[in-house]
Tab-separated table of C-alpha atoms in Angstrom:
chain	number	residue	atom	x	y	z
A	1	UNK	CA	25.312	-7.867	12.670
A	2	UNK	CA	23.448	-3.927	11.255
A	3	UNK	CA	24.902	-3.432	7.997
A	4	UNK	CA	24.903	-7.287	5.906
A	5	UNK	CA	25.156	-7.139	1.716
A	6	UNK	CA	22.828	-5.282	-0.440
A	7	UNK	CA	21.531	-8.788	-1.827
A	8	UNK	CA	20.751	-10.722	1.651
A	9	UNK	CA	18.095	-8.658	1.656
A	10	UNK	CA	17.461	-6.687	-1.378
A	11	UNK	CA	17.408	-3.805	-0.186
A	12	UNK	CA	20.043	-0.637	0.389
A	13	UNK	CA	20.773	-0.090	3.631
A	14	UNK	CA	19.791	3.570	4.026
A	15	UNK	CA	15.598	1.557	3.447
A	16	UNK	CA	15.945	-0.177	6.094
A	17	UNK	CA	18.344	0.612	8.439
A	18	UNK	CA	16.232	2.654	10.340
A	19	UNK	CA	13.048	0.918	10.900
A	20	UNK	CA	15.577	-1.819	12.234
A	21	UNK	CA	16.982	0.432	14.490
A	22	UNK	CA	13.483	2.134	15.782
A	23	UNK	CA	12.216	-1.979	16.180
A	24	UNK	CA	15.311	-2.499	18.587
A	25	UNK	CA	13.899	0.668	20.362
A	26	UNK	CA	10.852	-0.486	21.037
A	27	UNK	CA	12.269	-3.708	22.391
A	28	UNK	CA	14.290	-1.598	24.928
A	29	UNK	CA	11.547	0.205	26.395
A	30	UNK	CA	9.450	-3.084	26.687
A	31	UNK	CA	12.573	-3.875	28.793
A	32	UNK	CA	12.855	-0.729	30.763
A	33	UNK	CA	8.654	-1.337	31.597
A	34	UNK	CA	8.844	-4.952	32.765
A	35	UNK	CA	12.615	-3.796	34.721
A	36	UNK	CA	10.065	-0.868	36.234
A	37	UNK	CA	7.338	-2.959	37.008
A	38	UNK	CA	9.999	-5.710	38.760
A	39	UNK	CA	11.689	-2.967	41.018
A	40	UNK	CA	7.561	-1.661	42.068
A	41	UNK	CA	7.009	-4.735	42.526
A	42	UNK	CA	10.545	-5.030	45.857
A	43	UNK	CA	9.562	-1.928	46.764
A	44	UNK	CA	12.461	-0.503	44.927
A	45	UNK	CA	12.200	2.880	42.202
A	46	UNK	CA	13.633	3.106	38.369
A	47	UNK	CA	16.069	5.323	38.049
A	48	UNK	CA	17.854	6.615	34.840
A	49	UNK	CA	20.603	7.939	36.746
A	50	UNK	CA	23.981	5.561	36.895
A	51	UNK	CA	25.221	6.902	40.199
A	52	UNK	CA	21.597	6.492	41.525
A	53	UNK	CA	20.511	2.694	39.771
A	54	UNK	CA	20.476	-0.178	42.658
A	55	UNK	CA	21.732	-3.333	42.890
A	56	UNK	CA	19.024	-4.814	42.055
A	57	UNK	CA	17.936	-2.392	39.077
A	58	UNK	CA	21.961	-3.111	37.787
A	59	UNK	CA	21.418	-7.037	37.126
A	60	UNK	CA	18.014	-6.721	35.830
A	61	UNK	CA	20.067	-4.755	33.150
A	62	UNK	CA	22.423	-7.494	32.544
A	63	UNK	CA	21.761	-10.611	31.777
A	64	UNK	CA	23.095	-11.763	35.751
A	65	UNK	CA	18.896	-12.017	36.445
A	66	UNK	CA	19.207	-15.717	34.843
A	67	UNK	CA	21.133	-17.203	37.814
A	68	UNK	CA	18.264	-15.792	40.668
A	69	UNK	CA	15.020	-17.513	41.531
A	70	UNK	CA	13.311	-14.402	42.388
A	71	UNK	CA	14.231	-12.340	39.719
A	72	UNK	CA	13.058	-15.396	37.682
A	73	UNK	CA	9.961	-15.489	38.120
A	74	UNK	CA	9.014	-12.109	38.257
A	75	UNK	CA	10.656	-10.890	35.124
A	76	UNK	CA	8.269	-13.887	33.860
A	77	UNK	CA	5.539	-12.490	35.321
A	78	UNK	CA	6.417	-8.674	33.849
A	79	UNK	CA	7.642	-9.330	31.128
A	80	UNK	CA	4.187	-9.336	28.151
A	81	UNK	CA	5.306	-11.569	24.793
A	82	UNK	CA	3.256	-10.182	21.693
A	83	UNK	CA	3.382	-10.506	18.322
A	84	UNK	CA	3.297	-8.360	16.250
A	85	UNK	CA	1.150	-7.989	13.243
A	86	UNK	CA	2.690	-4.330	11.810
A	87	UNK	CA	3.747	-4.806	7.368
A	88	UNK	CA	2.723	-0.951	6.400
A	89	UNK	CA	5.115	1.259	8.001
A	90	UNK	CA	8.773	2.021	7.295
A	91	UNK	CA	10.944	4.950	8.961
A	92	UNK	CA	12.825	6.867	7.018
A	93	UNK	CA	15.792	9.269	7.630
A	94	UNK	CA	17.371	9.655	4.413
A	95	UNK	CA	15.347	11.714	2.424
A	96	UNK	CA	14.429	14.762	0.040
A	97	UNK	CA	11.861	17.301	0.969
A	98	UNK	CA	11.143	19.973	-1.310
A	99	UNK	CA	8.509	22.563	-2.218
A	100	UNK	CA	7.657	23.512	-5.693
A	101	UNK	CA	5.789	27.066	-7.309
A	102	UNK	CA	2.776	25.839	-6.841
A	103	UNK	CA	3.395	25.191	-3.015
A	104	UNK	CA	3.014	21.534	-3.121
A	105	UNK	CA	5.393	19.347	-0.968
A	106	UNK	CA	7.646	16.670	-2.150
A	107	UNK	CA	8.951	14.138	-0.795
A	108	UNK	CA	11.910	12.034	-2.818
A	109	UNK	CA	13.747	8.926	-1.252
A	110	UNK	CA	15.456	6.320	-2.653
A	111	UNK	CA	13.686	2.707	-4.257
A	112	UNK	CA	14.553	0.034	-5.195
A	113	UNK	CA	16.817	1.279	-8.484
A	114	UNK	CA	20.118	3.494	-8.664
A	115	UNK	CA	18.897	6.685	-9.598
A	116	UNK	CA	15.144	6.552	-10.081
A	117	UNK	CA	13.771	7.696	-6.915
A	118	UNK	CA	10.677	7.046	-5.038
A	119	UNK	CA	9.262	11.144	-5.908
A	120	UNK	CA	5.480	11.713	-4.079
A	121	UNK	CA	3.545	15.353	-3.417
A	122	UNK	CA	2.267	15.835	-0.089
A	123	UNK	CA	-0.245	17.877	1.962
A	124	UNK	CA	2.618	19.173	4.473
A	125	UNK	CA	2.219	23.095	5.190
A	126	UNK	CA	5.317	23.344	4.958
A	127	UNK	CA	8.678	21.323	4.338
A	128	UNK	CA	10.300	18.489	7.604
A	129	UNK	CA	13.174	17.615	9.188
A	130	UNK	CA	14.612	15.128	10.322
A	131	UNK	CA	12.975	11.014	11.037
A	132	UNK	CA	9.430	10.790	9.763
A	133	UNK	CA	7.343	7.328	9.775
A	134	UNK	CA	5.185	6.472	5.995
A	135	UNK	CA	2.557	4.121	7.066
A	136	UNK	CA	0.346	2.780	4.286
A	137	UNK	CA	-3.014	3.199	4.646
A	138	UNK	CA	-5.253	0.998	2.348
A	139	UNK	CA	-4.218	3.896	-0.870
A	140	UNK	CA	-3.526	6.077	1.695
A	141	UNK	CA	-0.001	7.116	3.628
A	142	UNK	CA	0.555	9.304	6.429
A	143	UNK	CA	3.823	10.908	7.046
A	144	UNK	CA	4.115	11.017	10.856
A	145	UNK	CA	6.849	13.516	11.470
A	146	UNK	CA	7.499	15.857	14.664
A	147	UNK	CA	8.443	19.354	14.773
A	148	UNK	CA	9.023	22.213	17.294
A	149	UNK	CA	6.092	24.185	19.183
A	150	UNK	CA	6.910	27.275	21.895
A	151	UNK	CA	6.222	25.582	25.252
A	152	UNK	CA	5.158	28.532	27.841
A	153	UNK	CA	5.653	28.966	31.278
A	154	UNK	CA	4.663	26.717	34.157
A	155	UNK	CA	1.348	29.250	36.245
A	156	UNK	CA	2.622	30.259	38.827
A	157	UNK	CA	-1.234	31.539	40.401
A	158	UNK	CA	-4.222	29.594	39.895
A	159	UNK	CA	-6.177	26.904	41.997
A	160	UNK	CA	-5.350	22.814	42.054
A	161	UNK	CA	-8.018	20.304	41.364
A	162	UNK	CA	-8.045	16.627	41.688
A	163	UNK	CA	-9.855	15.062	38.540
A	164	UNK	CA	-12.045	11.788	38.193
A	165	UNK	CA	-11.597	10.020	35.177
A	166	UNK	CA	-14.520	7.648	34.011
A	167	UNK	CA	-16.410	6.060	31.495
A	168	UNK	CA	-19.782	7.508	31.284
A	169	UNK	CA	-17.738	11.093	31.748
A	170	UNK	CA	-14.432	11.883	30.955
A	171	UNK	CA	-13.973	14.050	33.611
A	172	UNK	CA	-14.997	14.704	37.412
A	173	UNK	CA	-13.910	18.310	38.836
A	174	UNK	CA	-13.192	18.093	42.891
A	175	UNK	CA	-15.226	20.930	44.288
A	176	UNK	CA	-12.760	23.425	44.762
A	177	UNK	CA	-13.911	23.113	41.026
A	178	UNK	CA	-17.577	23.621	41.078
A	179	UNK	CA	-17.438	20.175	40.878
A	180	UNK	CA	-17.486	20.425	37.010
A	181	UNK	CA	-18.653	16.930	34.546
A	182	UNK	CA	-16.940	17.368	31.230
A	183	UNK	CA	-16.818	15.376	28.015
A	184	UNK	CA	-20.120	13.461	29.778
A	185	UNK	CA	-21.268	11.771	25.887
A	186	UNK	CA	-18.351	9.821	25.926
A	187	UNK	CA	-19.976	6.598	27.937
A	188	UNK	CA	-22.192	7.208	25.117
A	189	UNK	CA	-20.581	6.958	22.467
A	190	UNK	CA	-17.820	3.692	23.705
A	191	UNK	CA	-21.075	1.559	24.707
A	192	UNK	CA	-22.282	1.960	20.922
A	193	UNK	CA	-19.663	1.389	19.419
A	194	UNK	CA	-18.878	-1.571	21.595
A	195	UNK	CA	-21.544	-3.011	20.780
A	196	UNK	CA	-21.401	-3.259	17.217
A	197	UNK	CA	-18.475	-4.406	17.251
A	198	UNK	CA	-20.578	-7.878	19.361
A	199	UNK	CA	-22.496	-7.805	16.268
A	200	UNK	CA	-20.512	-7.893	13.683
A	201	UNK	CA	-17.591	-10.145	14.968
A	202	UNK	CA	-20.508	-13.330	15.977
A	203	UNK	CA	-21.349	-12.317	12.435
A	204	UNK	CA	-17.973	-11.922	11.026
A	205	UNK	CA	-17.286	-15.743	12.624
A	206	UNK	CA	-19.572	-17.668	11.877
A	207	UNK	CA	-18.936	-16.925	8.043
A	208	UNK	CA	-15.645	-17.844	8.939
A	209	UNK	CA	-16.903	-20.805	10.323
A	210	UNK	CA	-18.893	-21.339	7.750
A	211	UNK	CA	-15.481	-21.040	5.140
A	212	UNK	CA	-13.668	-22.923	7.459
A	213	UNK	CA	-15.974	-25.714	6.584
A	214	UNK	CA	-16.538	-25.040	3.331
A	215	UNK	CA	-12.148	-25.787	3.294
A	216	UNK	CA	-12.703	-28.467	4.360
A	217	UNK	CA	-14.895	-30.264	2.548
A	218	UNK	CA	-12.581	-29.166	-0.609
A	219	UNK	CA	-15.031	-26.301	-1.643
A	220	UNK	CA	-11.435	-23.471	-2.525
A	221	UNK	CA	-13.454	-21.760	-4.190
A	222	UNK	CA	-16.423	-20.955	-1.643
A	223	UNK	CA	-13.495	-20.338	0.824
A	224	UNK	CA	-12.242	-17.698	-1.411
A	225	UNK	CA	-14.951	-15.626	-1.741
A	226	UNK	CA	-16.306	-15.772	1.304
A	227	UNK	CA	-12.565	-14.836	2.605
A	228	UNK	CA	-12.400	-12.369	-0.137
A	229	UNK	CA	-16.096	-10.693	-0.433
A	230	UNK	CA	-17.490	-11.124	3.000
A	231	UNK	CA	-14.008	-11.124	5.662
A	232	UNK	CA	-12.445	-7.738	4.443
A	233	UNK	CA	-11.352	-4.988	7.173
A	234	UNK	CA	-11.289	-2.203	4.883
A	235	UNK	CA	-15.216	-0.676	6.069
A	236	UNK	CA	-14.133	-1.836	9.408
A	237	UNK	CA	-11.274	0.045	9.110
A	238	UNK	CA	-12.239	2.950	8.256
A	239	UNK	CA	-15.209	2.563	10.740
A	240	UNK	CA	-13.059	2.286	13.388
A	241	UNK	CA	-10.315	5.707	12.426
A	242	UNK	CA	-13.293	7.686	12.236
A	243	UNK	CA	-15.151	6.196	16.002
A	244	UNK	CA	-11.839	7.382	17.432
A	245	UNK	CA	-11.222	11.160	15.330
A	246	UNK	CA	-15.095	11.824	17.040
A	247	UNK	CA	-13.570	10.201	20.210
A	248	UNK	CA	-10.329	12.101	20.038
A	249	UNK	CA	-12.644	15.259	19.309
A	250	UNK	CA	-14.115	15.031	22.060
A	251	UNK	CA	-11.384	13.655	24.574
A	252	UNK	CA	-9.222	16.671	23.920
A	253	UNK	CA	-12.077	19.407	23.487
A	254	UNK	CA	-12.691	18.553	27.394
A	255	UNK	CA	-9.596	18.583	28.169
A	256	UNK	CA	-8.772	22.336	27.387
A	257	UNK	CA	-11.919	22.790	28.750
A	258	UNK	CA	-10.851	21.318	31.720
A	259	UNK	CA	-7.377	23.633	31.682
A	260	UNK	CA	-8.286	26.860	31.693
A	261	UNK	CA	-6.634	29.638	32.566
A	262	UNK	CA	-7.730	29.564	36.407
A	263	UNK	CA	-6.057	25.833	37.326
A	264	UNK	CA	-2.212	25.504	37.556
A	265	UNK	CA	-2.105	21.645	38.570
A	266	UNK	CA	-3.950	19.150	38.407
A	267	UNK	CA	-3.841	15.060	40.384
A	268	UNK	CA	-5.036	12.386	38.430
A	269	UNK	CA	-5.445	8.685	39.444
A	270	UNK	CA	-2.662	6.801	37.918
A	271	UNK	CA	-4.141	3.391	36.435
A	272	UNK	CA	-1.300	2.038	34.557
A	273	UNK	CA	-1.218	-0.999	36.972
A	274	UNK	CA	-3.739	-3.845	36.257
A	275	UNK	CA	-6.078	-4.468	39.476
A	276	UNK	CA	-7.911	-7.963	40.179
A	277	UNK	CA	-11.987	-7.426	41.380
A	278	UNK	CA	-13.548	-10.468	42.979
A	279	UNK	CA	-16.757	-9.059	41.897
A	280	UNK	CA	-18.886	-10.469	39.259
A	281	UNK	CA	-19.525	-8.220	35.804
A	282	UNK	CA	-21.404	-9.280	33.492
A	283	UNK	CA	-19.928	-10.258	29.720
A	284	UNK	CA	-21.066	-6.836	28.218
A	285	UNK	CA	-19.748	-4.216	31.334
A	286	UNK	CA	-16.638	-6.845	30.947
A	287	UNK	CA	-16.219	-5.982	27.052
A	288	UNK	CA	-17.303	-2.769	27.592
A	289	UNK	CA	-14.434	-2.203	30.243
A	290	UNK	CA	-11.877	-3.424	28.640
A	291	UNK	CA	-13.148	-0.718	25.313
A	292	UNK	CA	-12.594	2.087	27.732
A	293	UNK	CA	-10.684	4.861	25.749
A	294	UNK	CA	-8.924	5.628	29.041
A	295	UNK	CA	-5.063	5.710	26.977
A	296	UNK	CA	-6.275	8.727	24.843
A	297	UNK	CA	-7.357	10.987	28.444
A	298	UNK	CA	-3.285	10.270	29.074
A	299	UNK	CA	-1.946	11.351	26.293
A	300	UNK	CA	-4.929	14.859	25.942
A	301	UNK	CA	-3.748	15.330	29.501
A	302	UNK	CA	0.072	15.556	28.803
A	303	UNK	CA	0.195	17.321	25.255
A	304	UNK	CA	-2.785	19.815	26.241
A	305	UNK	CA	-0.764	20.900	29.771
A	306	UNK	CA	2.809	21.311	27.815
A	307	UNK	CA	0.739	23.463	25.512
A	308	UNK	CA	-1.389	25.745	28.283
A	309	UNK	CA	1.876	25.863	31.176
A	310	UNK	CA	-0.555	23.471	33.018
A	311	UNK	CA	1.626	20.846	35.741
A	312	UNK	CA	-0.242	17.567	35.650
A	313	UNK	CA	0.694	15.290	38.868
A	314	UNK	CA	0.055	11.356	38.654
A	315	UNK	CA	-1.057	10.265	42.536
A	316	UNK	CA	-2.284	6.883	43.835
A	317	UNK	CA	-5.232	5.360	42.815
A	318	UNK	CA	-5.924	2.553	45.589
A	319	UNK	CA	-9.391	3.277	47.448
A	320	UNK	CA	-10.300	6.928	45.858
A	321	UNK	CA	-13.590	5.408	45.191
A	322	UNK	CA	-14.304	4.231	48.887
A	323	UNK	CA	-12.953	6.861	50.878
A	324	UNK	CA	-15.018	9.354	52.736
A	325	UNK	CA	-13.771	12.742	51.106
A	326	UNK	CA	-14.913	14.976	54.071
A	327	UNK	CA	-12.617	12.654	56.623
A	328	UNK	CA	-10.098	10.927	54.626
A	329	UNK	CA	-11.830	7.098	55.675
A	330	UNK	CA	-12.557	3.933	54.644
A	331	UNK	CA	-16.466	4.777	56.172
A	332	UNK	CA	-19.889	4.739	54.451
A	333	UNK	CA	-20.866	2.680	50.825
A	334	UNK	CA	-21.012	3.932	47.099
A	335	UNK	CA	-24.018	2.639	45.027
A	336	UNK	CA	-23.667	3.857	41.489
A	337	UNK	CA	-23.937	7.855	41.151
A	338	UNK	CA	-23.895	8.238	44.975
A	339	UNK	CA	-21.320	7.617	48.461
A	340	UNK	CA	-23.743	7.426	51.297
A	341	UNK	CA	-21.607	8.044	54.531
A	342	UNK	CA	-21.547	6.593	58.000
A	343	UNK	CA	-23.676	9.633	58.802
A	344	UNK	CA	-26.647	9.522	56.659
A	345	UNK	CA	-24.887	12.185	53.989
A	346	UNK	CA	-25.089	11.330	50.536
A	347	UNK	CA	-22.456	12.757	48.035
A	348	UNK	CA	-21.034	12.173	44.997
A	349	UNK	CA	-19.776	9.417	44.367
A	350	UNK	CA	-17.364	10.590	41.702
A	351	UNK	CA	-17.050	14.618	42.822
A	352	UNK	CA	-16.133	12.084	46.136
A	353	UNK	CA	-13.616	10.484	44.267
A	354	UNK	CA	-11.712	13.362	43.199
A	355	UNK	CA	-11.956	15.515	46.165
A	356	UNK	CA	-9.996	12.116	47.594
A	357	UNK	CA	-7.178	12.546	44.406
A	358	UNK	CA	-6.798	16.169	45.330
A	359	UNK	CA	-6.015	15.514	49.190
A	360	UNK	CA	-4.324	12.262	48.043
A	361	UNK	CA	-1.990	14.820	46.498
A	362	UNK	CA	-1.099	16.398	49.785
A	363	UNK	CA	0.085	12.938	51.451
A	364	UNK	CA	3.262	12.032	52.607
A	365	UNK	CA	2.785	8.494	53.886
A	366	UNK	CA	0.504	7.581	50.643
A	367	UNK	CA	2.832	8.820	48.150
A	368	UNK	CA	2.977	7.147	43.894
A	369	UNK	CA	4.565	3.785	44.451
A	370	UNK	CA	2.934	2.575	47.594
A	371	UNK	CA	1.484	-0.340	46.936
A	372	UNK	CA	-2.428	-1.101	47.704
A	373	UNK	CA	-1.910	-3.667	51.263
A	374	UNK	CA	0.317	-0.639	52.527
A	375	UNK	CA	-2.228	2.131	51.508
A	376	UNK	CA	-5.066	0.013	53.026
A	377	UNK	CA	-3.377	-0.963	56.232
A	378	UNK	CA	-2.729	3.060	56.627
A	379	UNK	CA	-5.775	3.867	56.182
A	380	UNK	CA	-7.631	1.284	58.093
A	381	UNK	CA	-5.709	2.753	60.937
A	382	UNK	CA	-7.136	5.941	60.073
A	383	UNK	CA	-10.008	5.029	60.227
A	384	UNK	CA	-9.494	3.234	63.959
A	385	UNK	CA	-8.112	6.569	65.090
A	386	UNK	CA	-11.030	9.019	63.594
A	387	UNK	CA	-13.886	6.313	64.769
A	388	UNK	CA	-12.126	6.292	68.253
A	389	UNK	CA	-12.074	9.996	68.454
A	390	UNK	CA	-15.556	10.928	66.769
A	391	UNK	CA	-17.615	8.018	69.207
A	392	UNK	CA	-15.995	10.278	72.322
A	393	UNK	CA	-16.474	13.341	71.540
A	394	UNK	CA	-20.168	12.122	70.494
A	395	UNK	CA	-20.182	10.184	73.905
A	396	UNK	CA	-19.215	13.758	75.450
A	397	UNK	CA	-22.084	15.650	74.057
A	398	UNK	CA	-24.158	13.335	75.034
A	399	UNK	CA	-23.074	14.081	78.751
A	400	UNK	CA	-23.740	17.238	78.483
A	401	UNK	CA	-27.299	17.524	76.851
A	402	UNK	CA	-28.201	15.363	79.418
A	403	UNK	CA	-26.962	17.090	82.008
A	404	UNK	CA	-28.254	20.192	80.748
A	405	UNK	CA	-32.127	18.603	80.804
A	406	UNK	CA	-31.512	17.117	84.332
A	407	UNK	CA	-29.599	19.818	85.368
A	408	UNK	CA	-27.873	16.239	88.108
A	409	UNK	CA	-24.232	16.535	88.811
A	410	UNK	CA	-23.499	12.799	87.689
A	411	UNK	CA	-25.263	13.094	83.872
A	412	UNK	CA	-25.805	10.424	82.593
A	413	UNK	CA	-25.594	8.973	78.542
A	414	UNK	CA	-29.017	6.913	77.184
A	415	UNK	CA	-26.423	3.426	76.839
A	416	UNK	CA	-26.180	4.105	81.169
A	417	UNK	CA	-29.794	5.244	81.780
A	418	UNK	CA	-31.353	2.484	84.242
A	419	UNK	CA	-34.626	0.573	82.649
A	420	UNK	CA	-37.457	0.732	85.009
A	421	UNK	CA	-38.471	-2.965	85.802
A	422	UNK	CA	-42.031	-3.699	85.948
A	423	UNK	CA	-44.077	-5.411	88.703
A	424	UNK	CA	-46.071	-8.755	87.839
A	425	UNK	CA	-48.942	-6.762	89.564
A	426	UNK	CA	-49.095	-3.812	85.960
A	427	UNK	CA	-47.756	-6.948	83.583
A	428	UNK	CA	-51.039	-8.928	84.678
A	429	UNK	CA	-53.339	-5.714	84.723
A	430	UNK	CA	-52.049	-4.944	81.341
A	431	UNK	CA	-52.566	-8.139	79.896
A	432	UNK	CA	-56.244	-8.154	81.443
A	433	UNK	CA	-57.006	-4.994	79.341
A	434	UNK	CA	-55.657	-5.861	76.201
A	435	UNK	CA	-57.580	-9.268	76.693
A	436	UNK	CA	-61.113	-7.727	77.585
A	437	UNK	CA	-59.903	-5.455	74.429
C-alpha cells in the first residue's frame, strides 16, 4: 500500500517514502500522547514494556476501546484534532554527501528526471550521514540533521536545587542556591513582541476585511493588490525568526548559568498539563500568557543537562506557589512578588515556590502524576495537623509566661483571664466626668 506505481504521483519512491513514514510516526506519537493522558485520568501509568502494560493500555492501543463508553469519552476529550499547513519540507534517506577540494560540502539526491540528480552546495562543516530534513524558507533551504556528541558522566557530587520557571524571569532558584534570579529580560521581550503582534494583527485584519469586501463587489484587481502587497508573510516571518533567536540565546545562556559545576540535580515543575483558573484576567494578560515561551525552556534544560552531566527531574506543580515553604502548609497569601505568611513574615514569592519545588522532590505522597484534587486533600490534612500542633505549643507557651509573671500554680491564658466588672456607681461617675469635660 505504501509503494504505489511511479505514475500515480509522478515521483520516485525514494523521494516521498521517508516523508510518508515520518508523518506516520508523528501520528503514532499523537496517539501515544492521547493514551498517556487517558491513563493519567484513570490513575494509571503509561508503560513502554509490553509485560508491564495494563489491560486498559492494551485496550487503548487496539480498536477495542470503541466499545467502551468511558474510554470513548476520554479519547474524544484528549485527542486534539488538527490540520497541518506544512508544505515546504521533505525527509531524505537516499542522498550523497561529499566535500570538494575547496572545503565546500555538496548534497546530491535524485530529482524528477532519471540521470539528472539535484546538487546543492551547503555551509555544512563536515560530511553528514543518516536521515535529513530539507526545509524551504523563502529563498533558502535549511538542513536538519542529527549528529553524535560525547555525553559526560552524571555528576555524583554537588547540591540539589529547585527552580521556579516564571514569565518575568526564566529561573528563580531555591534558597540553598542563594535565591538567584536568572534571565530577567525574559518577560520584557515576550511582552513587547506580543503587543507588536496584536497591533499588527489588528491592521492586517482591517485590510483583509477591505479585500474581502472588494472581492464580493467584483473588484478583483483591488483584492489582488491588497493580498499581494499588504497581506504577505515575509516580513512577519523574518521578525518571528529574529525573535525566536533572541529568546533562544537568552534561555540557553541562562540555563548554562543555572547548571554550573556545583549543581548535581535540578527539580522543576511539570507544566504540560492544561490548567483552568476561575480568576478573571484581562485580555492583554491572557494574550501574554498564551505567548509564554515555556517550551523552549524545557528543551534547554534537557539539552544542556545532557551535555554537562546534570540531572533534571520533573515534579508535581500543584499548589507550589500557594504553600508556605517554611512549614509546607496552605497558610498565607501570595500578592504579586510577595508571599505573606500566616504569622506576618514576608517571603519572595518566586523563591518560596522554588523551595516548595525542591521539597516536592522528596515528597513520597505527592508524586509527579498525583491528581490535583488528591494533592489538595493531602496538603489540607497536613495543614490541619500543623494548626493543631502550632496552637497547642502556643497555648503552652502562654501558660508558662503567665506562670512566670504571676507566680501562681494554676496559670491562666489570656483568653481565660476574667474581665473585671464595673459597678454602676463607677460608670455613673465616669459619665458625669465626661459630661463636665
